[in-house]
XYZ file of C-alpha atoms in Angstrom:
778
model
C 73.354 95.595 72.911
C 74.756 92.588 74.114
C 72.622 90.680 76.832
C 75.727 91.550 79.573
C 74.181 91.753 83.047
C 74.401 95.077 84.515
C 73.994 96.730 87.992
C 72.097 100.363 88.588
C 72.198 102.426 91.750
C 69.655 105.005 92.295
C 69.191 107.201 95.371
C 66.439 108.464 96.803
C 65.183 112.249 96.421
C 62.672 114.721 96.063
C 63.368 115.987 92.385
C 61.417 118.385 89.532
C 62.191 120.248 86.785
C 61.273 123.396 85.625
C 60.150 122.240 82.423
C 57.717 119.614 83.550
C 54.234 120.661 84.748
C 54.361 117.686 86.645
C 57.383 115.044 87.654
C 57.046 111.797 89.956
C 59.698 111.481 92.665
C 62.895 109.994 91.575
C 65.349 107.958 93.794
C 68.093 106.345 93.392
C 68.236 102.463 92.240
C 70.570 99.817 92.147
C 69.675 97.872 88.431
C 72.074 94.970 88.510
C 72.725 93.064 85.395
C 75.867 90.949 86.648
C 79.221 90.491 85.053
C 80.336 92.304 82.267
C 80.219 90.011 78.821
C 83.614 90.370 77.044
C 86.041 92.778 76.941
C 84.901 96.223 76.427
C 86.575 99.761 76.782
C 84.917 102.417 79.241
C 83.242 104.457 76.829
C 81.488 101.112 75.297
C 80.261 100.223 78.907
C 79.096 103.955 79.562
C 77.507 103.988 76.116
C 75.271 101.230 76.883
C 74.488 102.613 80.307
C 73.318 105.727 78.529
C 71.122 103.623 76.093
C 69.439 101.615 79.030
C 68.558 104.786 80.850
C 67.150 106.460 77.454
C 64.876 103.440 77.099
C 62.679 104.957 80.182
C 63.713 108.724 79.706
C 62.545 110.862 77.844
C 65.500 112.808 76.238
C 69.336 112.017 75.897
C 69.792 114.923 77.880
C 67.214 113.831 80.783
C 69.186 109.989 80.635
C 72.655 111.476 80.995
C 71.670 114.349 83.563
C 70.115 111.170 85.682
C 73.275 109.030 85.666
C 75.164 109.408 89.222
C 78.170 106.845 88.581
C 78.940 103.919 85.638
C 80.501 100.821 87.028
C 82.764 99.866 84.641
C 85.806 98.077 86.376
C 84.361 94.535 87.827
C 80.579 94.888 88.001
C 78.426 96.264 85.230
C 75.817 98.686 85.639
C 75.338 102.353 86.987
C 73.721 104.907 89.860
C 70.953 107.018 88.822
C 67.846 108.854 89.697
C 64.803 107.450 88.873
C 61.066 107.145 89.270
C 59.367 103.893 90.814
C 57.867 103.761 87.142
C 61.199 103.806 85.629
C 62.829 101.247 87.852
C 60.242 99.224 87.440
C 60.368 98.943 83.807
C 64.056 98.776 83.483
C 63.894 95.520 85.801
C 61.349 94.071 83.236
C 64.120 93.982 80.664
C 65.480 90.575 80.271
C 69.113 91.479 80.763
C 68.548 93.383 83.943
C 69.034 90.691 87.074
C 67.742 93.351 89.765
C 66.722 97.022 90.408
C 66.866 97.952 93.899
C 66.985 101.445 95.684
C 69.810 102.900 97.320
C 68.477 103.942 100.905
C 70.970 104.762 103.171
C 70.142 101.673 105.285
C 73.948 101.211 105.777
C 76.033 102.466 108.734
C 79.527 101.454 110.315
C 79.541 99.120 112.722
C 80.814 100.631 115.313
C 97.439 97.952 119.976
C 97.111 94.968 122.508
C 94.947 93.205 120.257
C 97.165 92.081 118.085
C 99.787 90.541 121.228
C 96.715 89.062 122.192
C 96.311 87.690 118.969
C 99.573 86.042 119.346
C 98.352 84.165 122.644
C 95.564 82.746 120.901
C 97.886 80.921 118.821
C 99.207 78.782 121.419
C 102.721 80.249 121.499
C 104.518 82.263 124.285
C 107.957 83.106 123.112
C 109.537 86.831 122.741
C 107.161 87.851 119.899
C 103.854 86.518 120.787
C 102.473 88.983 118.486
C 99.741 88.065 115.333
C 101.839 90.070 112.953
C 104.676 88.278 111.295
C 108.376 90.253 111.635
C 108.271 93.214 110.300
C 111.170 92.286 108.106
C 109.333 89.114 106.467
C 108.097 89.494 103.291
C 104.777 88.440 104.174
C 104.299 91.243 106.208
C 102.564 92.874 103.616
C 104.540 95.491 102.141
C 103.620 94.948 98.408
C 99.852 94.342 99.134
C 97.117 97.228 98.793
C 94.256 96.995 101.128
C 91.166 99.295 100.317
C 89.247 100.637 103.605
C 85.285 101.320 102.941
C 84.363 103.711 106.020
C 84.633 107.445 106.891
C 88.054 108.419 105.481
C 91.342 108.786 106.845
C 93.293 111.476 109.344
C 96.433 111.328 106.598
C 98.642 113.268 109.405
C 98.374 110.536 112.120
C 101.953 108.629 113.120
C 100.041 105.625 112.012
C 100.214 106.339 108.863
C 103.535 107.355 108.365
C 105.647 106.002 105.087
C 109.460 106.367 106.697
C 111.296 102.980 105.310
C 108.796 102.071 102.827
C 109.766 101.467 99.506
C 108.018 102.760 96.221
C 104.383 102.410 95.739
C 103.789 99.223 94.020
C 103.944 99.935 90.220
C 100.519 98.196 89.552
C 98.847 100.431 91.358
C 96.070 102.512 89.024
C 94.556 104.458 91.516
C 94.669 108.507 92.479
C 94.667 110.698 95.553
C 91.470 112.856 94.929
C 91.891 116.147 96.699
C 89.026 117.923 98.330
C 88.075 119.889 101.737
C 91.273 119.929 104.090
C 92.839 117.404 101.621
C 95.220 117.612 98.638
C 97.162 114.703 96.545
C 100.023 115.440 98.595
C 98.127 114.209 101.634
C 98.624 110.573 100.339
C 102.188 108.973 100.453
C 104.029 105.598 100.090
C 101.829 104.621 103.106
C 98.097 106.348 101.886
C 98.878 105.486 98.133
C 95.331 106.621 97.378
C 92.358 108.355 98.333
C 88.567 108.600 97.140
C 85.225 110.000 98.251
C 81.855 109.053 96.983
C 79.089 111.512 97.636
C 76.474 111.774 95.122
C 73.882 109.220 96.459
C 74.259 110.991 99.793
C 73.636 114.189 98.243
C 70.810 113.103 96.377
C 69.158 112.693 99.255
C 70.257 114.887 101.732
C 71.328 117.733 99.726
C 74.946 118.927 100.167
C 77.231 117.932 102.283
C 77.117 119.842 105.782
C 81.031 120.821 106.009
C 80.654 122.531 109.634
C 79.941 118.329 110.406
C 82.349 116.695 107.288
C 85.025 117.418 104.853
C 83.988 116.918 101.500
C 87.580 114.864 100.727
C 88.865 111.689 101.705
C 89.225 113.702 105.045
C 87.999 111.627 108.299
C 85.867 113.963 110.311
C 84.365 111.120 112.104
C 87.003 109.039 113.832
C 85.534 105.678 112.377
C 87.701 105.483 109.132
C 91.149 106.202 110.774
C 90.332 103.560 113.563
C 89.524 100.696 111.015
C 92.501 101.799 108.683
C 95.170 101.823 111.380
C 93.732 98.465 112.754
C 94.166 97.018 109.255
C 97.778 98.664 108.456
C 98.790 100.975 111.088
C 102.627 101.398 111.147
C 104.352 100.251 114.348
C 104.049 103.734 116.769
C 105.760 103.179 120.104
C 104.764 105.533 123.139
C 101.105 105.300 122.609
C 97.759 105.460 124.465
C 94.564 106.689 124.940
C 93.316 109.796 126.802
C 94.443 109.935 130.363
C 97.401 107.464 129.570
C 95.121 104.374 129.153
C 96.413 101.075 127.140
C 99.671 102.310 127.164
C 102.630 100.476 124.690
C 103.075 100.470 121.130
C 100.598 100.558 118.561
C 100.362 98.799 115.273
C 98.271 97.316 112.951
C 97.846 93.667 111.801
C 100.119 94.441 108.512
C 101.781 97.338 109.350
C 103.845 97.187 106.130
C 100.772 96.935 103.768
C 99.605 99.867 101.417
C 96.375 101.640 102.499
C 94.046 103.171 99.962
C 90.814 104.763 101.585
C 87.347 104.920 100.052
C 85.394 107.587 102.000
C 81.260 106.124 101.353
C 79.731 107.077 104.991
C 78.709 110.318 105.638
C 76.830 112.031 109.160
C 73.080 111.844 109.330
C 71.224 115.182 109.199
C 70.029 116.062 112.724
C 70.348 117.229 115.926
C 73.705 116.054 116.421
C 75.224 114.291 112.989
C 78.586 113.774 114.724
C 76.944 110.639 116.335
C 75.750 108.568 113.441
C 76.776 108.219 109.773
C 75.222 106.258 107.065
C 76.740 104.619 103.707
C 74.529 104.728 100.371
C 74.635 101.470 98.433
C 75.388 103.657 94.993
C 78.511 105.047 96.596
C 79.510 102.189 98.191
C 79.474 100.115 94.974
C 81.338 102.875 92.604
C 83.959 102.561 95.525
C 84.469 98.578 95.223
C 84.475 99.087 91.477
C 87.338 101.901 91.605
C 88.694 99.643 94.059
C 88.896 96.431 92.249
C 90.075 98.639 88.868
C 92.790 100.691 91.117
C 94.644 97.514 92.212
C 93.301 96.741 95.968
C 94.305 92.855 97.127
C 91.712 93.398 100.356
C 88.624 95.277 101.314
C 87.751 95.924 105.010
C 84.560 96.891 105.159
C 82.769 97.909 109.056
C 79.587 98.743 107.450
C 76.397 96.654 107.547
C 72.793 96.952 106.995
C 70.327 98.064 109.401
C 66.423 96.173 109.435
C 65.475 92.874 107.519
C 69.080 91.839 105.619
C 68.574 92.218 101.720
C 68.229 89.186 99.192
C 71.720 88.844 97.856
C 70.703 90.406 94.555
C 69.752 93.551 96.289
C 72.427 94.003 98.801
C 74.934 96.229 97.267
C 77.792 94.900 99.553
C 77.568 91.399 98.525
C 76.570 92.535 94.717
C 80.039 94.377 94.982
C 81.741 91.294 96.853
C 80.748 89.085 94.324
C 82.588 90.580 91.236
C 85.525 91.584 93.477
C 86.204 87.501 94.525
C 85.888 86.976 91.069
C 88.911 88.766 90.436
C 90.907 87.667 93.349
C 90.208 90.484 95.609
C 89.236 89.464 99.418
C 86.376 91.226 100.945
C 86.265 91.294 104.681
C 82.878 92.843 106.762
C 81.737 93.159 110.038
C 78.608 91.060 111.240
C 76.989 93.798 113.388
C 76.440 94.980 116.687
C 72.766 93.479 117.219
C 73.772 90.856 119.454
C 73.211 88.703 121.813
C 69.706 87.971 120.172
C 69.782 85.411 117.834
C 69.401 85.989 113.532
C 71.257 89.149 113.721
C 74.011 88.902 112.103
C 74.541 90.620 108.361
C 76.706 90.449 105.060
C 75.502 86.973 104.889
C 77.039 85.772 101.586
C 78.905 83.124 101.921
C 81.781 84.994 99.277
C 82.738 87.298 101.693
C 84.143 87.081 105.202
C 81.858 88.052 108.462
C 83.447 89.105 111.390
C 82.296 88.567 114.952
C 83.855 90.665 117.571
C 85.239 89.053 120.993
C 87.190 90.357 124.103
C 91.360 90.634 124.467
C 93.185 90.077 127.868
C 93.457 93.516 128.726
C 91.298 95.716 131.301
C 90.733 99.137 132.875
C 90.023 98.132 136.531
C 88.811 101.060 138.693
C 87.840 99.862 142.171
C 84.396 101.100 143.603
C 84.428 101.271 147.523
C 80.612 101.432 148.875
C 79.661 102.604 152.399
C 79.204 99.120 153.602
C 82.543 98.116 152.945
C 81.983 96.479 149.685
C 84.539 96.594 147.197
C 83.235 96.071 143.142
C 85.782 96.323 140.544
C 84.456 98.522 137.671
C 85.759 99.596 134.474
C 86.983 102.690 132.766
C 89.320 104.974 130.621
C 87.678 108.288 131.998
C 90.559 110.638 132.831
C 88.960 112.393 135.205
C 88.939 111.533 139.131
C 86.562 112.787 142.040
C 88.308 115.429 144.107
C 89.742 114.125 147.493
C 89.261 110.446 147.427
C 86.403 110.345 149.807
C 83.046 108.935 150.014
C 80.358 110.875 147.546
C 76.511 110.038 148.426
C 75.142 107.766 146.101
C 71.725 107.730 144.103
C 69.884 105.378 141.590
C 69.032 107.183 138.261
C 65.328 105.598 138.938
C 65.287 107.493 142.202
C 65.951 110.737 141.022
C 64.319 111.319 138.037
C 61.881 114.372 136.715
C 58.131 113.783 136.674
C 56.852 112.100 133.535
C 59.753 109.848 132.998
C 58.421 106.480 131.576
C 59.139 104.127 134.020
C 60.450 101.450 131.754
C 63.347 103.804 131.368
C 63.984 105.704 134.445
C 66.909 104.217 135.507
C 68.835 105.163 132.068
C 69.565 108.870 132.228
C 68.236 109.581 128.922
C 68.395 113.014 128.424
C 66.559 115.821 130.546
C 65.152 112.799 132.788
C 67.547 113.617 135.901
C 66.241 116.012 138.663
C 69.409 118.419 139.319
C 67.901 118.945 143.087
C 68.072 114.879 143.441
C 71.496 114.121 142.069
C 73.446 117.270 142.636
C 77.051 116.182 144.128
C 75.835 112.624 143.781
C 77.459 109.819 141.917
C 74.466 108.319 139.695
C 73.891 104.670 138.981
C 72.578 104.460 135.639
C 71.791 101.306 133.307
C 72.693 100.938 129.716
C 69.814 100.196 127.135
C 68.391 103.354 125.103
C 70.573 105.900 124.248
C 74.428 106.417 124.154
C 76.718 105.585 126.756
C 78.630 108.684 126.887
C 75.376 110.368 126.507
C 74.653 109.273 129.589
C 77.466 110.483 131.514
C 76.883 113.922 129.609
C 73.520 113.771 131.413
C 74.573 113.156 134.646
C 76.881 116.227 134.179
C 74.432 118.762 132.875
C 72.044 117.656 135.947
C 74.746 118.683 138.511
C 75.851 115.081 139.105
C 79.296 114.554 140.515
C 80.113 111.001 138.714
C 78.424 108.256 136.970
C 78.634 104.500 137.791
C 76.905 102.740 134.250
C 75.757 99.393 134.832
C 74.745 96.666 132.353
C 71.289 95.398 132.019
C 71.042 90.891 132.124
C 71.407 90.810 128.524
C 74.939 92.308 128.703
C 76.162 90.433 131.547
C 79.626 90.629 132.295
C 80.875 92.459 129.396
C 82.306 96.072 130.010
C 82.767 98.470 126.937
C 84.565 101.648 128.635
C 84.448 104.853 127.764
C 86.251 108.702 128.008
C 83.137 109.999 129.755
C 82.884 113.687 130.338
C 82.791 113.424 134.031
C 84.522 111.004 136.469
C 82.887 107.379 136.297
C 82.865 103.615 135.493
C 81.072 100.953 134.444
C 80.072 97.391 136.001
C 78.581 93.917 135.425
C 75.065 93.347 135.602
C 75.909 91.265 138.733
C 77.990 94.016 140.262
C 75.066 96.899 139.295
C 72.700 94.854 141.033
C 74.755 94.402 144.358
C 75.227 98.064 144.256
C 71.627 98.849 143.632
C 71.041 96.648 146.527
C 72.885 98.376 148.891
C 71.397 101.762 148.018
C 67.839 100.249 148.783
C 69.582 98.884 151.958
C 70.933 102.219 153.285
C 69.324 105.590 154.337
C 72.366 107.401 153.111
C 74.369 105.252 150.572
C 78.092 106.258 149.766
C 80.868 105.119 147.320
C 84.592 106.014 146.994
C 85.609 105.837 142.876
C 89.639 104.849 143.133
C 91.680 105.883 140.324
C 91.829 103.115 137.245
C 94.816 101.451 135.942
C 95.388 99.281 133.190
C 95.720 95.516 133.794
C 96.681 92.417 131.159
C 96.639 88.912 131.122
C 92.529 88.962 132.236
C 91.615 85.136 132.350
C 89.350 83.811 130.585
C 89.728 85.533 127.233
C 88.665 85.418 124.751
C 85.114 86.114 125.473
C 82.069 86.821 122.888
C 81.128 90.027 122.777
C 77.164 90.309 123.829
C 76.975 93.002 121.465
C 78.288 90.899 118.561
C 75.602 89.843 116.211
C 74.575 86.326 116.069
C 73.595 83.368 113.678
C 71.690 81.983 112.280
C 71.752 83.484 108.545
C 68.830 84.859 108.005
C 68.585 84.999 103.629
C 70.569 81.367 103.658
C 70.211 79.229 106.726
C 72.384 76.324 104.984
C 75.524 79.088 105.432
C 76.810 79.733 108.581
C 77.361 83.030 109.653
C 79.456 84.601 111.208
C 82.662 83.068 109.994
C 85.102 84.012 112.852
C 85.402 86.298 115.659
C 88.446 88.637 116.241
C 89.188 91.440 118.527
C 86.693 93.819 118.804
C 86.147 95.219 122.556
C 87.559 98.060 123.897
C 90.254 98.614 120.919
C 92.904 101.180 121.213
C 93.665 102.461 117.377
C 94.177 106.158 115.424
C 91.342 108.776 115.903
C 90.620 111.789 113.876
C 91.758 114.773 115.818
C 88.351 116.905 113.916
C 86.369 114.047 116.466
C 86.395 113.976 120.463
C 86.388 110.753 122.205
C 82.680 110.494 122.665
C 81.699 112.553 119.474
C 79.472 114.853 121.685
C 78.386 118.274 121.009
C 80.515 120.549 123.520
C 83.119 117.563 123.923
C 85.981 119.943 122.765
C 88.662 117.112 123.794
C 91.277 116.487 120.931
C 92.862 112.519 120.659
C 94.971 111.108 118.633
C 94.209 107.739 119.830
C 91.239 106.416 120.955
C 89.491 102.622 122.368
C 86.162 101.617 120.403
C 84.318 98.738 120.153
C 82.338 96.929 117.876
C 82.358 94.282 114.817
C 83.774 97.074 113.168
C 86.864 97.085 115.233
C 87.152 92.937 114.742
C 86.826 93.462 111.018
C 90.076 95.169 110.265
C 91.986 92.418 112.720
C 90.728 89.693 109.838
C 91.345 92.103 107.011
C 94.953 92.377 108.232
C 95.225 88.422 108.283
C 93.923 88.208 105.178
C 97.018 90.966 103.817
C 99.153 89.051 105.504
C 97.886 85.588 103.457
C 97.799 87.650 100.312
C 101.032 88.561 100.730
C 102.823 85.345 101.322
C 100.418 83.315 98.807
C 99.800 85.601 96.155
C 98.269 83.043 94.097
C 95.831 82.012 96.170
C 91.946 82.713 95.282
C 89.535 84.947 97.732
C 87.886 81.394 98.604
C 91.006 79.915 99.357
C 92.003 82.920 101.759
C 88.760 82.656 103.616
C 89.129 78.950 103.529
C 92.550 79.385 105.740
C 91.456 82.010 108.404
C 88.453 79.947 108.759
C 90.051 76.048 109.056
C 92.690 77.166 111.372
C 90.457 79.211 114.084
C 90.140 78.266 117.475
C 87.230 77.439 119.956
C 89.670 77.393 122.854
C 90.308 80.453 124.940
C 93.963 81.509 125.734
C 94.175 79.232 128.615
C 92.920 76.214 126.759
C 89.068 76.128 127.875
C 86.209 76.650 126.054
C 85.049 80.305 124.435
C 82.427 81.417 126.134
C 79.745 84.320 126.297
C 79.796 87.180 128.203
C 76.804 85.805 129.949
C 79.233 82.621 131.541
C 77.486 79.824 129.012
C 79.723 77.931 126.571
C 79.979 79.837 123.077
C 79.235 77.948 119.766
C 79.284 78.425 116.201
C 75.933 81.049 115.868
C 78.102 82.838 118.325
C 81.701 83.025 116.679
C 81.653 80.828 113.310
C 84.592 78.596 113.110
C 86.558 80.447 115.709
C 88.814 82.993 116.988
C 91.397 83.900 114.023
C 94.905 82.395 114.258
C 97.052 84.504 111.764
C 99.864 82.452 111.518
C 98.051 79.283 111.387
C 96.219 80.642 108.711
C 99.955 81.256 106.862
C 99.843 77.377 106.451
C 96.402 75.766 106.712
C 97.591 72.452 105.034
C 94.196 72.086 102.880
C 91.737 74.747 101.932
C 88.037 74.276 100.282
C 88.111 76.665 97.269
C 85.253 77.464 95.154
C 84.667 79.751 91.833
C 82.294 82.530 90.581
C 80.274 80.154 88.837
C 80.118 78.012 92.085
C 78.886 80.978 93.949
C 76.524 81.701 90.919
C 74.855 78.402 91.567
C 74.848 78.681 95.162
C 72.427 81.650 94.320
C 70.272 79.811 91.864
C 69.396 77.468 95.055
C 69.202 80.110 97.205
C 66.310 81.844 96.735
C 66.356 81.509 93.271
C 68.554 84.698 92.513
C 69.941 84.658 88.783
C 73.042 86.644 89.236
C 74.395 86.216 86.087
C 72.646 85.623 82.731
C 75.377 84.581 80.791
C 75.024 82.027 83.314
C 71.788 80.554 83.234
C 70.006 78.597 86.554
C 69.898 75.054 86.311
C 66.153 73.713 86.446
C 67.253 71.904 89.660
C 70.223 73.721 91.305
C 72.738 71.921 93.733
C 71.193 72.432 97.545
C 72.767 75.519 98.787
C 75.019 73.159 101.383
C 76.678 71.376 98.417
C 78.671 74.881 97.786
C 82.375 73.971 98.741
C 82.499 76.056 101.857
C 84.866 75.412 104.563
C 81.942 75.231 107.308
C 78.476 73.147 106.945
C 75.584 74.592 108.275
C 72.029 72.017 106.948
C 69.090 73.335 107.876
C 65.597 71.354 108.589
C 67.375 68.196 108.341
C 64.222 65.484 107.673
C 66.115 62.043 107.578
C 69.342 62.271 105.862
C 71.320 64.128 103.320
C 74.830 63.311 101.654
C 77.138 66.639 101.686
C 80.224 66.500 99.135
C 83.635 68.461 100.002
C 86.931 68.576 97.894
C 89.737 70.047 99.254
C 93.229 71.124 97.716
C 96.638 70.350 99.144
C 98.483 73.724 99.699
C 101.307 72.102 101.928
C 104.668 70.963 100.926
C 104.547 67.859 98.498
C 103.078 64.505 99.504
C 100.844 64.414 103.042
C 98.208 61.717 104.395
C 95.099 63.154 105.850
C 92.519 61.797 108.342
C 89.548 62.753 109.761
C 88.162 63.121 113.440
C 84.317 63.350 113.991
C 82.688 65.096 116.708
C 78.924 64.497 116.215
C 76.407 67.004 117.310
C 73.547 65.673 119.627
C 70.944 63.135 117.910
C 72.704 63.477 114.452
C 74.668 60.701 112.935
C 77.795 62.170 110.507
C 79.629 59.120 108.465
C 82.859 60.893 106.723
C 83.998 58.807 103.585
C 86.867 58.299 102.763
C 88.074 58.800 105.942
C 92.077 59.328 104.928
C 93.157 61.141 102.258
C 96.458 61.073 100.773
C 97.863 63.675 98.144
C 101.020 63.154 96.236
C 101.966 66.687 95.317
C 101.159 70.278 96.021
C 98.118 71.411 94.407
C 96.371 68.008 94.420
C 92.579 68.098 94.749
C 90.391 65.192 96.798
C 86.842 64.772 97.433
C 84.960 63.047 100.070
C 81.525 62.720 101.175
C 79.785 63.526 104.487
C 76.344 61.579 105.300
C 74.295 63.730 108.145
C 71.169 61.614 109.553
C 69.055 62.558 112.351
C 68.939 59.649 114.705
C 66.929 59.093 117.677
C 68.353 59.984 121.800
C 68.816 57.848 124.592
C 65.573 58.916 125.039
C 63.900 57.771 122.039
C 63.449 61.471 120.629
C 64.591 63.216 117.993
C 66.720 66.748 118.497
C 63.714 68.942 117.291
C 63.594 72.930 116.565
C 66.846 73.335 117.732
C 70.217 74.096 116.124
C 73.059 70.989 117.467
C 76.626 71.901 116.631
C 79.990 69.139 115.947
C 82.627 69.236 113.522
C 84.515 67.124 111.371
C 88.841 67.764 110.892
C 91.381 66.472 108.619
C 94.969 65.993 110.264
C 98.152 64.898 109.039
C 99.514 65.297 112.355
C 101.007 69.093 111.327
C 98.412 70.652 110.428
C 94.653 70.977 111.697
C 91.729 71.513 109.149
C 88.843 72.036 111.152
C 85.199 72.650 110.005
C 81.943 73.323 112.358
C 78.753 71.500 111.490
C 75.609 73.226 112.241
C 72.469 71.122 111.797
C 68.672 72.016 112.533
C 66.868 69.071 113.111
C 63.062 69.574 111.331
């Protein structure tokens, strides 16, 4: 057998056979062996996988029965049920890169946004959208975007195929039937659909079809929302429940074709509608099929929970590496665990990792307190308190049942409110533990009339909106404190909740979302993550009609479009940008497309000031990476930083010593991780000086001369040489060096133990090619 690198995936499952007196517990493992060695037909690859399994199984029958997936198109490997001892034996083989369990630690990172992206371009013409005109060839009609998520609601108007041409001839995918989904559910817009459930069912048993369709159909809503944000058709007359955010809905690449890969399923429990899980074995099978099917871009609004995995044991990272080798751009969400530092996920440099920020739209809802003060809340709740009159106001902490823990007494958790204390009143609750909409449900079930949901200090002025099951609104941390002070100062506090309305041109915007996960990169701090930010707060998009707007049990409302927040929502904005670039520049590598998106991003808001965090401080690279996307600028970046599969393997060798492909052994002393030809630069633990080399490729029209401008981080000297680069033709490459040295500040002290940020920018007078520079001085 050739010493090819293989990938195995195996799922946790308690498993036994009747013929065995004693069988050790089995689970699904990923055994990764890297890239395929030479051209092989699928039968040869499958036979190799069976052979490897047979080396640890008692019979060929047992080996075949344990196999869940065989990966054949991009990465090489399979998913199978193994005991820990069998997985250890396989991992000891010389051709195996890694063997790791597929344990379901992954989950989804849960209109006006594209118009706002146009404002961030810095232009205000009659068509200020981030999209290209529908008739433009670069609008993405021949580009195929694969969406890994919870499926799709194919009847949504966002996925109609009117006016689209034939399915691209290069498409090799299928439209897989199943529950409430037939091959005819696909069309010239949704050109393919598959679902992956073997690893999930090995862990949890058969899918409960009360809460999920065993098919590509979306029961949850998340997958439909992300797919329509990437590539939904232009649909006029759309609004959320209650008529909020009215207007025309459209994805960023409305002419692109969509391929659906359903990999996320409900977690069994009291309310399985609330949260989904996604297993590595299933996701890798989807990525492998997507590459074989012919997708150009993959949008993956999914991330891991807990400590980030090493690259060789990270299912999405492994799949993305092999996809990138074949020119497929993989875009991932960065996570919703902010504003705490070092929380960002999806950390490999060969994927594009997206943070979330606001747009310039709000849903204002005035709150008139009994003392005359007016506070501006935000809501998309369709219900109003009758009479437009004052209602009694109570703070949740003053209305809880005995025994409620003091540290969560103000959070309106299930069964925490005393009905006799809240009946007929507006209840003030704080965000924190539990779901926002669940707090409203608790107020309603306890007999409360309405909810005011306040931010704790960590969330500042960022206000996500919800379609609550009762009247209500949400306020900032400053405003909720003012309301609580009023309650404490009055013997009979009251408030009037006025109707909400949609407003646009809110300033400043964008603002970084506090929930957006922050850097630094835990796995490899010499790679800056996240890479960019995009709209992810209060985004309107298509929705599954099997799911209510809150997903709560007892909420039987049906909506065609819904407002959601999360890096799950920002990720497809960047995926759509990658689609537009792939359409305009089909010969560009995935690295070149990532570079164009990153180096043309902006760190300014739409008014020209610095982008801010929701707590009022100035945001930086650990919040937004290179900045906020500008799709039109990215189409013509001037220069790009390219990188190859071999470059990424060398990077992995240096970053934790990961040997990801046995056909390309790690050198004894690989170049440091920061030497990867990446569009951003991070130096961790600078002690003295380092010199970094970068190479740029001219993708502009013909000859050009670029000059560099440097913004030095505080306490760090940055010298770029040469300071100008001349190109005679398109496609020409030039290299330059960056010497970075820790210096003494004015007081004679070094800037120790903190990240400091600057940048270096190449410009020819037309193009501005900016790279952030982040340094931690040792």
